[in-house]
Amino acid sequence: MKTKQDLTKNYDENKSEILELKNHFNKIVPKDFIIQIRYNSSDNIDFFVYQPMENLDELELLFQQWDLDIDQYVPQNPRSDYDKKYHGITNSFIDVKEKLNWTNQTFIDLYNKLENVNCMGISNGDPTEIEYGFKGMGVFSYLIFDENLNSDLQEKYSDDCSQMFYKENIVLDYGSGATGSFCIPEFKRKKTE
């Protein structure tokens, strides 16, 4: 069970490595793709890939798989139209790796970089989200923006509930699970009198 204090201490102790991880991940993700990955172990992941749609400014789900064994994944065939629409255009891990220009070594290297900063998952974009750990059914994360946040954005990302501006370009985030409150008391700001 992680706490806000664990979250901030981990960031302060691993700041340069966390920022290097963010930069590394954003470099290996192809332009206009969004990738979400969470490691359940060194070779078991939850993996979601969104690709740009032709001639549109939208993304479509290319691939999604929970509990994917990167060494022994076997896609289920045949697939229904429902599966293609809601679970990704393809269920071929090999095709997805080829499209991303990734290998199994890419996943191993990423796992090691996450492990090095005591984290378990990452999603690209602005902000990049790096998942730190579980608190109950929810997950503590770092939202890392490309630029430092001005006072208006600092206020926007401090909602007394699930997000709290920490410093510079870092927002602490709590994503709740399927049940329970989305708010976490640790992000409640103390009111000055």
Coordinates of N, CA, C and O in Angstrom, one line a residue:
M1 N 0.8 -1.2 0.0 CA 0.0 0.0 0.0 C 0.9 1.2 0.0 O 1.5 1.5 1.0
K2 N 0.9 1.9 -1.1 CA 1.7 3.1 -1.3 C 1.0 4.3 -0.6 O -0.2 4.4 -0.5
T3 N 1.8 5.4 -0.3 CA 1.2 6.6 0.2 C 1.7 7.8 -0.6 O 2.7 7.6 -1.4
K4 N 1.1 8.9 -0.4 CA 1.6 10.2 -1.0 C 3.0 10.4 -0.6 O 3.9 10.8 -1.5
Q5 N 3.4 10.2 0.6 CA 4.8 10.4 1.0 C 5.7 9.5 0.3 O 6.8 9.9 -0.1
D6 N 5.3 8.2 0.0 CA 6.2 7.3 -0.8 C 6.3 7.9 -2.2 O 7.4 7.8 -2.8
L7 N 5.3 8.4 -2.7 CA 5.2 8.9 -4.1 C 6.2 10.1 -4.3 O 7.0 10.1 -5.2
T8 N 6.1 11.0 -3.4 CA 7.0 12.2 -3.5 C 8.4 11.9 -3.2 O 9.3 12.4 -3.8
K9 N 8.6 11.0 -2.2 CA 10.0 10.6 -1.8 C 10.7 9.9 -3.0 O 11.8 10.2 -3.3
N10 N 9.9 9.0 -3.7 CA 10.5 8.3 -4.8 C 10.8 9.2 -5.9 O 11.9 9.1 -6.6
Y11 N 10.0 10.2 -6.2 CA 10.3 11.2 -7.2 C 11.5 12.0 -6.9 O 12.4 12.1 -7.7
D12 N 11.6 12.5 -5.7 CA 12.8 13.3 -5.3 C 14.1 12.5 -5.4 O 15.1 13.0 -5.8
E13 N 14.0 11.2 -5.0 CA 15.2 10.4 -5.0 C 15.6 9.9 -6.4 O 16.8 9.6 -6.7
N14 N 14.6 9.9 -7.3 CA 14.9 9.3 -8.7 C 14.5 10.3 -9.8 O 14.3 9.9 -10.9
K15 N 14.5 11.6 -9.5 CA 14.1 12.6 -10.5 C 14.7 12.5 -11.9 O 14.1 12.4 -12.9
S16 N 16.0 12.4 -11.9 CA 16.7 12.4 -13.2 C 16.4 11.2 -14.0 O 16.2 11.2 -15.2
E17 N 16.4 10.0 -13.3 CA 16.1 8.7 -13.9 C 14.6 8.7 -14.4 O 14.3 8.1 -15.5
I18 N 13.7 9.3 -13.7 CA 12.3 9.3 -14.1 C 12.1 10.2 -15.3 O 11.5 9.8 -16.3
L19 N 12.8 11.3 -15.3 CA 12.7 12.2 -16.5 C 13.4 11.5 -17.7 O 12.9 11.7 -18.9
E20 N 14.5 10.8 -17.5 CA 15.1 10.1 -18.6 C 14.2 9.0 -19.1 O 14.1 8.8 -20.3
L21 N 13.5 8.3 -18.2 CA 12.6 7.3 -18.6 C 11.5 7.9 -19.5 O 11.1 7.3 -20.6
K22 N 10.9 9.0 -19.1 CA 9.9 9.7 -19.9 C 10.4 10.0 -21.3 O 9.8 9.7 -22.3
N23 N 11.6 10.6 -21.4 CA 12.2 10.9 -22.7 C 12.5 9.7 -23.5 O 12.2 9.7 -24.7
H24 N 13.0 8.6 -22.9 CA 13.3 7.4 -23.6 C 12.0 6.8 -24.2 O 11.9 6.5 -25.4
F25 N 10.9 6.8 -23.4 CA 9.7 6.2 -23.9 C 9.1 7.0 -25.0 O 8.6 6.4 -26.0
N26 N 9.1 8.3 -24.9 CA 8.5 9.1 -25.9 C 9.3 9.0 -27.2 O 8.8 9.2 -28.3
K27 N 10.6 8.7 -27.1 CA 11.4 8.5 -28.4 C 11.1 7.2 -29.0 O 11.2 7.1 -30.3
I28 N 10.8 6.1 -28.3 CA 10.6 4.8 -28.9 C 9.2 4.6 -29.4 O 8.9 3.7 -30.2
V29 N 8.2 5.5 -29.0 CA 6.9 5.4 -29.5 C 6.8 6.1 -30.8 O 7.1 7.3 -30.9
P30 N 6.3 5.4 -31.9 CA 6.2 6.1 -33.2 C 5.3 7.3 -33.1 O 4.3 7.4 -32.3
K31 N 5.5 8.2 -34.0 CA 4.8 9.5 -34.1 C 3.3 9.2 -34.2 O 2.9 8.4 -34.9
D32 N 2.5 9.9 -33.4 CA 1.0 9.9 -33.4 C 0.4 8.6 -32.8 O -0.8 8.4 -32.9
F33 N 1.3 7.7 -32.3 CA 0.8 6.5 -31.6 C 0.7 6.8 -30.1 O 1.4 7.6 -29.6
I34 N -0.3 6.2 -29.4 CA -0.4 6.3 -27.9 C -0.2 4.8 -27.4 O -0.9 3.9 -27.9
I35 N 0.7 4.6 -26.5 CA 0.9 3.3 -25.9 C 0.8 3.4 -24.4 O 1.4 4.3 -23.8
Q36 N 0.0 2.4 -23.9 CA -0.1 2.3 -22.4 C 0.4 0.9 -22.1 O 0.0 -0.1 -22.7
I37 N 1.3 0.8 -21.1 CA 1.9 -0.5 -20.7 C 2.0 -0.5 -19.2 O 2.5 0.5 -18.6
R38 N 1.6 -1.6 -18.6 CA 1.8 -1.9 -17.2 C 2.4 -3.3 -17.0 O 1.9 -4.2 -17.6
Y39 N 3.5 -3.3 -16.3 CA 4.1 -4.6 -16.0 C 3.6 -5.3 -14.8 O 3.6 -4.7 -13.7
N40 N 3.0 -6.5 -15.0 CA 2.6 -7.3 -13.9 C 3.8 -8.1 -13.3 O 3.8 -8.5 -12.2
S41 N 4.8 -8.4 -14.2 CA 6.1 -9.0 -13.9 C 7.0 -8.6 -15.0 O 6.6 -7.9 -16.0
S42 N 8.2 -9.1 -15.0 CA 9.2 -8.8 -16.1 C 8.7 -9.2 -17.4 O 9.1 -8.6 -18.4
D43 N 7.9 -10.3 -17.5 CA 7.5 -10.8 -18.8 C 6.0 -10.9 -19.0 O 5.5 -11.5 -20.0
N44 N 5.2 -10.2 -18.1 CA 3.8 -10.2 -18.2 C 3.3 -8.8 -18.2 O 3.6 -8.1 -17.2
I45 N 2.5 -8.3 -19.2 CA 2.1 -6.9 -19.3 C 0.7 -6.8 -19.6 O 0.1 -7.7 -20.2
D46 N 0.1 -5.6 -19.3 CA -1.1 -5.1 -19.9 C -0.7 -4.1 -20.9 O 0.1 -3.2 -20.6
F47 N -1.2 -4.3 -22.2 CA -0.6 -3.5 -23.3 C -1.7 -3.0 -24.2 O -2.5 -3.8 -24.7
F48 N -1.7 -1.7 -24.4 CA -2.7 -1.1 -25.3 C -2.0 -0.2 -26.2 O -1.2 0.7 -25.9
V49 N -2.4 -0.3 -27.5 CA -1.8 0.5 -28.6 C -2.9 1.2 -29.4 O -3.8 0.5 -29.9
Y50 N -2.8 2.5 -29.5 CA -3.7 3.3 -30.4 C -2.9 3.8 -31.5 O -1.8 4.4 -31.3
Q51 N -3.4 3.7 -32.7 CA -2.7 4.3 -33.9 C -3.6 5.3 -34.6 O -4.8 5.4 -34.4
P52 N -2.9 6.2 -35.3 CA -3.7 7.3 -36.0 C -4.5 6.7 -37.1 O -4.1 5.7 -37.8
M53 N -5.7 7.3 -37.3 CA -6.5 6.9 -38.5 C -6.1 7.7 -39.7 O -5.8 8.9 -39.6
E54 N -6.2 7.1 -40.8 CA -5.8 7.8 -42.1 C -6.7 9.0 -42.3 O -7.9 8.9 -42.2
N55 N -6.1 10.1 -42.6 CA -6.8 11.3 -43.0 C -7.7 11.9 -41.9 O -8.6 12.7 -42.2
L56 N -7.5 11.5 -40.6 CA -8.3 12.0 -39.5 C -7.4 12.3 -38.4 O -6.3 11.7 -38.3
D57 N -7.8 13.2 -37.5 CA -7.1 13.5 -36.4 C -7.5 12.7 -35.2 O -7.6 13.2 -34.0
E58 N -7.9 11.4 -35.4 CA -8.4 10.6 -34.4 C -7.5 9.3 -34.3 O -6.7 9.0 -35.2
L59 N -7.6 8.6 -33.2 CA -6.9 7.4 -33.0 C -7.9 6.2 -33.0 O -9.0 6.4 -32.7
E60 N -7.4 5.1 -33.4 CA -8.2 3.8 -33.3 C -7.4 2.8 -32.5 O -6.1 2.8 -32.5
L61 N -8.1 1.9 -31.8 CA -7.4 0.9 -31.0 C -6.8 -0.2 -32.0 O -7.6 -0.8 -32.7
L62 N -5.5 -0.3 -32.0 CA -4.9 -1.3 -32.8 C -4.8 -2.6 -32.1 O -5.0 -3.7 -32.6
F63 N -4.5 -2.6 -30.7 CA -4.2 -3.8 -30.0 C -4.5 -3.6 -28.5 O -4.1 -2.5 -28.0
Q64 N -5.1 -4.5 -27.9 CA -5.1 -4.5 -26.4 C -5.1 -5.9 -25.9 O -5.8 -6.8 -26.4
Q65 N -4.4 -6.1 -24.8 CA -4.3 -7.4 -24.2 C -3.9 -7.2 -22.7 O -2.9 -6.6 -22.4
W66 N -4.6 -7.9 -21.8 CA -4.3 -7.9 -20.4 C -3.5 -9.2 -20.2 O -3.8 -10.2 -20.9
D67 N -2.6 -9.2 -19.2 CA -1.8 -10.4 -18.9 C -1.2 -11.1 -20.1 O -1.2 -12.3 -20.3
L68 N -0.5 -10.3 -20.9 CA 0.2 -10.8 -22.1 C 1.5 -11.3 -21.7 O 2.3 -10.5 -21.1
D69 N 1.8 -12.5 -22.0 CA 3.2 -13.1 -21.8 C 4.0 -12.7 -23.0 O 3.7 -13.3 -24.1
I70 N 5.0 -11.9 -22.8 CA 5.7 -11.4 -24.0 C 6.5 -12.5 -24.7 O 6.8 -12.4 -25.9
D71 N 6.8 -13.6 -24.0 CA 7.6 -14.7 -24.6 C 6.7 -15.8 -25.2 O 7.1 -16.5 -26.1
Q72 N 5.4 -15.9 -24.7 CA 4.6 -17.0 -25.2 C 3.2 -16.6 -25.5 O 2.3 -17.4 -25.4
Y73 N 3.0 -15.4 -26.0 CA 1.6 -15.0 -26.4 C 1.1 -15.7 -27.6 O 1.8 -15.7 -28.7
V74 N 0.0 -16.2 -27.5 CA -0.7 -16.9 -28.7 C -2.0 -16.2 -28.9 O -2.9 -16.3 -28.0
P75 N -2.3 -15.6 -30.0 CA -3.6 -14.9 -30.2 C -4.7 -15.9 -30.4 O -4.5 -17.0 -30.9
Q76 N -5.9 -15.5 -30.0 CA -7.1 -16.3 -30.2 C -7.6 -16.1 -31.5 O -7.8 -15.0 -32.0
N77 N -7.9 -17.2 -32.2 CA -8.5 -17.1 -33.6 C -9.7 -18.1 -33.6 O -9.6 -19.1 -33.0
P78 N -10.7 -17.9 -34.4 CA -10.9 -16.7 -35.1 C -11.5 -15.6 -34.2 O -11.9 -15.9 -33.1
R79 N -11.5 -14.4 -34.7 CA -12.0 -13.2 -34.0 C -13.3 -12.8 -34.6 O -13.5 -12.8 -35.8
S80 N -14.2 -12.3 -33.7 CA -15.5 -11.8 -34.1 C -15.4 -10.4 -34.5 O -14.4 -9.7 -34.2
D81 N -16.4 -9.8 -35.2 CA -16.4 -8.4 -35.6 C -16.4 -7.6 -34.3 O -15.8 -6.5 -34.3
Y82 N -17.1 -8.1 -33.3 CA -17.1 -7.4 -32.0 C -15.7 -7.2 -31.4 O -15.3 -6.2 -31.0
D83 N -14.9 -8.3 -31.5 CA -13.5 -8.3 -31.0 C -12.7 -7.3 -31.7 O -12.0 -6.5 -31.2
K84 N -12.9 -7.3 -33.1 CA -12.1 -6.3 -33.9 C -12.5 -4.9 -33.6 O -11.6 -4.0 -33.6
K85 N -13.8 -4.6 -33.3 CA -14.2 -3.3 -33.0 C -13.8 -2.8 -31.6 O -13.4 -1.7 -31.5
Y86 N -13.9 -3.7 -30.6 CA -13.7 -3.2 -29.3 C -12.4 -3.7 -28.6 O -12.1 -3.3 -27.5
H87 N -11.7 -4.6 -29.3 CA -10.5 -5.2 -28.6 C -9.3 -5.0 -29.5 O -8.3 -5.6 -29.3
G88 N -9.4 -4.2 -30.6 CA -8.3 -3.9 -31.4 C -8.4 -4.5 -32.8 O -9.0 -5.6 -33.0
I89 N -7.8 -3.8 -33.7 CA -7.8 -4.2 -35.1 C -7.2 -5.6 -35.3 O -7.6 -6.4 -36.1
T90 N -6.1 -5.8 -34.5 CA -5.4 -7.0 -34.6 C -5.2 -7.6 -33.2 O -5.2 -6.9 -32.2
N91 N -5.0 -8.9 -33.2 CA -4.6 -9.6 -31.9 C -3.3 -10.2 -32.1 O -2.9 -11.1 -31.3
S92 N -2.5 -9.8 -33.1 CA -1.2 -10.4 -33.3 C -0.1 -9.5 -32.7 O 0.1 -8.4 -33.1
F93 N 0.5 -10.0 -31.6 CA 1.5 -9.3 -30.9 C 2.7 -9.1 -31.8 O 3.4 -8.1 -31.8
I94 N 3.0 -10.1 -32.7 CA 4.1 -10.0 -33.6 C 3.9 -8.8 -34.6 O 4.8 -8.0 -34.8
D95 N 2.7 -8.7 -35.2 CA 2.4 -7.6 -36.1 C 2.5 -6.3 -35.4 O 3.0 -5.3 -36.0
V96 N 2.1 -6.2 -34.2 CA 2.1 -4.9 -33.4 C 3.6 -4.5 -33.2 O 4.0 -3.4 -33.4
K97 N 4.4 -5.5 -32.7 CA 5.8 -5.2 -32.5 C 6.5 -4.7 -33.8 O 7.3 -3.8 -33.8
E98 N 6.2 -5.4 -34.9 CA 6.7 -4.9 -36.2 C 6.3 -3.5 -36.6 O 7.1 -2.7 -37.0
K99 N 5.0 -3.2 -36.3 CA 4.5 -1.9 -36.6 C 5.2 -0.8 -35.8 O 5.5 0.3 -36.2
L100 N 5.5 -1.1 -34.5 CA 6.1 -0.2 -33.6 C 7.7 -0.2 -33.8 O 8.3 0.7 -33.2
N101 N 8.2 -1.2 -34.5 CA 9.6 -1.4 -34.6 C 10.2 -1.7 -33.2 O 11.3 -1.2 -32.8
W102 N 9.5 -2.5 -32.4 CA 9.9 -3.0 -31.1 C 10.2 -4.5 -31.2 O 9.7 -5.2 -32.0
T103 N 11.1 -4.9 -30.2 CA 11.4 -6.3 -30.1 C 11.1 -6.7 -28.6 O 10.8 -5.8 -27.8
N104 N 11.3 -8.0 -28.3 CA 11.1 -8.4 -26.9 C 12.1 -7.7 -26.0 O 11.9 -7.4 -24.9
Q105 N 13.3 -7.4 -26.6 CA 14.3 -6.6 -25.8 C 13.9 -5.2 -25.5 O 14.2 -4.7 -24.4
T106 N 13.1 -4.6 -26.3 CA 12.5 -3.3 -26.0 C 11.7 -3.4 -24.7 O 11.8 -2.5 -23.9
F107 N 10.9 -4.4 -24.6 CA 10.1 -4.6 -23.4 C 10.9 -4.9 -22.2 O 10.6 -4.4 -21.1
I108 N 12.0 -5.6 -22.3 CA 12.9 -5.9 -21.2 C 13.6 -4.6 -20.8 O 13.7 -4.4 -19.6
D109 N 14.1 -3.9 -21.7 CA 14.8 -2.6 -21.4 C 13.8 -1.6 -20.7 O 14.2 -1.0 -19.7
L110 N 12.6 -1.6 -21.2 CA 11.6 -0.7 -20.5 C 11.3 -1.1 -19.1 O 11.2 -0.3 -18.2
Y111 N 11.1 -2.4 -18.9 CA 10.9 -3.0 -17.6 C 12.0 -2.6 -16.7 O 11.8 -2.2 -15.5
N112 N 13.3 -2.8 -17.1 CA 14.4 -2.4 -16.3 C 14.4 -1.0 -15.9 O 14.8 -0.6 -14.8
K113 N 14.1 -0.1 -16.8 CA 14.1 1.3 -16.6 C 13.0 1.7 -15.6 O 13.2 2.5 -14.7
L114 N 11.8 1.1 -15.7 CA 10.7 1.3 -14.7 C 11.1 0.7 -13.4 O 10.9 1.4 -12.3
E115 N 11.7 -0.4 -13.3 CA 12.1 -1.1 -12.1 C 13.1 -0.2 -11.4 O 13.1 -0.1 -10.1
N116 N 14.0 0.4 -12.1 CA 15.1 1.2 -11.6 C 14.5 2.4 -10.8 O 15.2 2.9 -9.9
V117 N 13.3 2.9 -11.2 CA 12.7 4.0 -10.5 C 11.5 3.6 -9.7 O 10.6 4.4 -9.3
N118 N 11.4 2.3 -9.4 CA 10.3 1.8 -8.5 C 8.9 2.0 -9.1 O 8.0 2.2 -8.4
C119 N 8.8 1.9 -10.4 CA 7.5 2.2 -11.1 C 7.1 0.9 -11.9 O 7.9 0.0 -12.1
M120 N 5.8 0.9 -12.3 CA 5.3 -0.3 -12.9 C 4.6 -0.1 -14.3 O 4.3 -1.0 -14.9
G121 N 4.4 1.2 -14.7 CA 3.8 1.4 -16.0 C 4.0 2.8 -16.5 O 4.5 3.7 -15.8
I122 N 3.7 2.9 -17.8 CA 3.9 4.2 -18.5 C 3.0 4.3 -19.7 O 2.7 3.4 -20.3
S123 N 2.6 5.6 -19.9 CA 1.8 6.0 -21.1 C 2.4 7.3 -21.7 O 2.7 8.2 -20.9
N124 N 2.5 7.3 -23.0 CA 3.1 8.5 -23.6 C 2.1 9.6 -23.8 O 0.9 9.4 -23.7
G125 N 2.6 10.8 -24.1 CA 1.8 12.0 -24.4 C 2.2 13.2 -23.6 O 3.3 13.1 -23.0
D126 N 1.4 14.2 -23.6 CA 1.7 15.4 -22.8 C 0.4 15.6 -22.0 O -0.5 16.2 -22.5
P127 N 0.4 15.1 -20.8 CA 1.5 14.6 -20.0 C 1.8 13.1 -20.3 O 0.9 12.4 -20.6
T128 N 3.0 12.8 -20.0 CA 3.4 11.4 -19.9 C 3.0 10.9 -18.5 O 3.2 11.6 -17.5
E129 N 2.4 9.7 -18.4 CA 2.0 9.2 -17.1 C 2.9 8.0 -16.8 O 3.0 7.1 -17.6
I130 N 3.5 8.1 -15.6 CA 4.3 7.0 -15.1 C 3.6 6.5 -13.8 O 3.5 7.2 -12.9
E131 N 3.2 5.2 -13.9 CA 2.5 4.6 -12.7 C 3.5 4.2 -11.7 O 4.4 3.4 -12.0
Y132 N 3.3 4.6 -10.4 CA 4.2 4.3 -9.3 C 3.7 3.0 -8.6 O 4.5 2.1 -8.4
G133 N 2.5 3.0 -8.1 CA 2.1 1.8 -7.3 C 0.6 1.9 -6.9 O 0.0 2.9 -7.0
F134 N 0.2 0.8 -6.3 CA -1.2 0.7 -5.9 C -1.4 1.3 -4.5 O -0.6 1.1 -3.6
K135 N -2.6 1.8 -4.3 CA -3.2 2.2 -3.0 C -4.6 1.7 -3.0 O -5.4 2.2 -3.7
G136 N -4.9 0.6 -2.4 CA -6.2 0.0 -2.5 C -6.4 -0.5 -4.0 O -5.5 -1.1 -4.6
M137 N -7.5 -0.2 -4.5 CA -7.9 -0.5 -5.9 C -7.3 0.5 -6.9 O -7.4 0.3 -8.1
G138 N -6.8 1.6 -6.4 CA -6.3 2.7 -7.2 C -4.8 2.7 -7.4 O -4.1 1.9 -6.8
V139 N -4.4 3.6 -8.3 CA -3.0 3.6 -8.7 C -2.5 5.1 -8.5 O -3.1 6.0 -9.0
F140 N -1.3 5.2 -7.8 CA -0.6 6.5 -7.8 C 0.2 6.6 -9.0 O 0.9 5.6 -9.4
S141 N 0.2 7.8 -9.6 CA 1.0 8.0 -10.8 C 1.7 9.4 -10.8 O 1.2 10.3 -10.1
Y142 N 2.7 9.6 -11.6 CA 3.2 10.9 -11.9 C 2.7 11.3 -13.3 O 2.9 10.6 -14.2
L143 N 2.2 12.5 -13.4 CA 1.9 13.1 -14.7 C 3.0 14.1 -14.9 O 3.2 15.0 -14.2
I144 N 3.8 13.9 -16.0 CA 4.9 14.7 -16.3 C 4.7 15.4 -17.6 O 4.6 14.9 -18.7
F145 N 4.6 16.7 -17.4 CA 4.3 17.6 -18.6 C 5.6 18.0 -19.2 O 6.7 17.9 -18.6
D146 N 5.6 18.4 -20.5 CA 6.8 18.8 -21.2 C 7.3 20.1 -20.7 O 8.5 20.4 -20.8
E147 N 6.5 21.0 -20.2 CA 6.9 22.3 -19.7 C 6.5 22.4 -18.2 O 5.5 21.8 -17.8
N148 N 7.1 23.3 -17.5 CA 6.7 23.6 -16.1 C 5.3 24.2 -16.2 O 5.0 25.0 -17.1
L149 N 4.5 24.0 -15.1 CA 3.1 24.5 -15.1 C 3.1 25.9 -14.5 O 3.7 26.1 -13.5
N150 N 2.3 26.8 -15.2 CA 2.1 28.1 -14.6 C 1.1 28.1 -13.5 O 0.5 27.0 -13.3
S151 N 0.9 29.2 -12.9 CA 0.0 29.2 -11.7 C -1.4 28.7 -12.0 O -2.1 28.0 -11.2
D152 N -1.9 29.1 -13.2 CA -3.3 28.7 -13.6 C -3.4 27.1 -13.7 O -4.3 26.5 -13.3
L153 N -2.3 26.6 -14.4 CA -2.3 25.1 -14.6 C -2.1 24.4 -13.2 O -2.6 23.3 -13.0
Q154 N -1.2 25.0 -12.4 CA -1.0 24.4 -11.1 C -2.3 24.3 -10.3 O -2.6 23.3 -9.7
E155 N -3.1 25.4 -10.4 CA -4.5 25.4 -9.7 C -5.4 24.3 -10.4 O -6.1 23.6 -9.7
K156 N -5.4 24.3 -11.7 CA -6.2 23.3 -12.5 C -5.9 21.9 -12.1 O -6.8 21.1 -11.9
Y157 N -4.7 21.6 -11.9 CA -4.3 20.2 -11.6 C -4.1 20.0 -10.1 O -3.4 19.0 -9.7
S158 N -4.8 20.8 -9.3 CA -4.8 20.5 -7.8 C -6.3 20.6 -7.4 O -6.8 21.6 -7.1
D159 N -7.0 19.5 -7.5 CA -8.4 19.5 -7.4 C -9.0 19.0 -6.0 O -10.1 18.7 -5.9
D160 N -8.1 18.9 -5.1 CA -8.4 18.4 -3.7 C -9.0 17.0 -3.8 O -9.8 16.6 -2.9
C161 N -8.8 16.3 -4.8 CA -9.4 15.0 -5.0 C -8.5 13.9 -5.5 O -7.9 13.1 -4.8
S162 N -8.3 13.9 -6.9 CA -7.5 12.9 -7.5 C -6.2 13.4 -8.1 O -5.4 12.6 -8.6
Q163 N -6.0 14.7 -8.1 CA -4.7 15.3 -8.6 C -4.2 16.4 -7.7 O -5.0 17.1 -7.1
M164 N -2.9 16.5 -7.7 CA -2.2 17.5 -6.9 C -0.9 17.9 -7.6 O -0.1 17.1 -7.8
F165 N -0.8 19.2 -7.9 CA 0.4 19.8 -8.4 C 1.5 19.5 -7.3 O 1.3 19.8 -6.2
Y166 N 2.6 19.0 -7.8 CA 3.7 18.8 -6.8 C 4.8 19.8 -7.0 O 5.1 20.6 -6.1
K167 N 5.5 19.9 -8.1 CA 6.5 20.9 -8.4 C 6.8 20.9 -9.9 O 6.6 19.9 -10.6
E168 N 7.3 22.1 -10.3 CA 7.8 22.2 -11.7 C 6.7 21.7 -12.7 O 5.7 22.3 -12.9
N169 N 7.0 20.6 -13.3 CA 6.1 20.0 -14.4 C 5.5 18.7 -13.9 O 5.1 17.9 -14.7
I170 N 5.4 18.5 -12.6 CA 5.0 17.2 -12.0 C 3.6 17.4 -11.3 O 3.5 18.2 -10.4
V171 N 2.7 16.5 -11.7 CA 1.4 16.5 -11.0 C 1.3 15.0 -10.5 O 1.6 14.1 -11.2
L172 N 0.9 14.9 -9.2 CA 0.6 13.6 -8.6 C -0.8 13.2 -9.0 O -1.7 14.1 -8.9
D173 N -1.0 12.0 -9.3 CA -2.4 11.5 -9.8 C -2.7 10.3 -9.0 O -1.9 9.4 -8.7
Y174 N -4.0 10.2 -8.7 CA -4.6 8.9 -8.2 C -5.8 8.5 -9.1 O -6.8 9.2 -9.1
G175 N -5.6 7.4 -9.7 CA -6.7 6.8 -10.5 C -7.3 5.7 -9.8 O -6.7 4.7 -9.5
S176 N -8.6 5.9 -9.4 CA -9.3 4.9 -8.6 C -9.7 3.7 -9.5 O -9.7 3.7 -10.7
G177 N -9.9 2.6 -8.8 CA -10.4 1.4 -9.4 C -11.8 1.4 -9.8 O -12.4 2.5 -9.8
A178 N -12.4 0.3 -10.1 CA -13.8 0.2 -10.6 C -14.8 0.6 -9.5 O -15.9 1.0 -9.8
T179 N -14.4 0.4 -8.2 CA -15.3 0.7 -7.1 C -14.6 1.7 -6.2 O -13.4 1.8 -6.1
G180 N -15.5 2.4 -5.5 CA -14.9 3.3 -4.4 C -14.8 4.7 -5.0 O -15.0 5.0 -6.1
S181 N -14.3 5.6 -4.1 CA -14.2 7.0 -4.4 C -13.0 7.3 -5.3 O -12.0 6.6 -5.3
F182 N -13.2 8.3 -6.2 CA -12.1 8.7 -7.0 C -11.2 9.6 -6.2 O -10.1 9.9 -6.7
C183 N -11.6 10.1 -5.1 CA -10.8 11.1 -4.3 C -10.0 10.3 -3.3 O -10.3 9.2 -2.9
I184 N -8.9 10.9 -3.0 CA -8.0 10.4 -2.0 C -7.7 11.5 -1.0 O -7.3 12.6 -1.4
P185 N -7.9 11.3 0.3 CA -7.7 12.3 1.3 C -6.3 13.0 1.3 O -6.2 14.1 1.7
E186 N -5.3 12.2 0.9 CA -4.0 12.7 0.9 C -3.8 13.9 0.0 O -2.8 14.6 0.1
F187 N -4.6 14.0 -1.0 CA -4.5 15.1 -2.0 C -5.3 16.4 -1.6 O -5.4 17.3 -2.3
K188 N -6.0 16.3 -0.4 CA -6.8 17.4 0.1 C -5.8 18.5 0.6 O -4.9 18.2 1.4
R189 N -6.0 19.7 0.0 CA -5.1 20.8 0.5 C -5.5 21.4 1.8 O -6.7 21.4 2.1
K190 N -4.6 21.7 2.6 CA -4.9 22.4 3.9 C -5.3 23.8 3.6 O -4.6 24.5 2.9
K191 N -6.4 24.2 4.2 CA -6.9 25.5 4.0 C -6.3 26.5 5.0 O -6.1 26.2 6.2
T192 N -5.9 27.6 4.5 CA -5.2 28.6 5.4 C -6.3 29.5 6.0 O -7.3 29.9 5.3
E193 N -6.2 30.0 7.2 CA -7.2 30.8 7.8 C -6.8 32.3 7.8 O -5.7 32.6 7.8

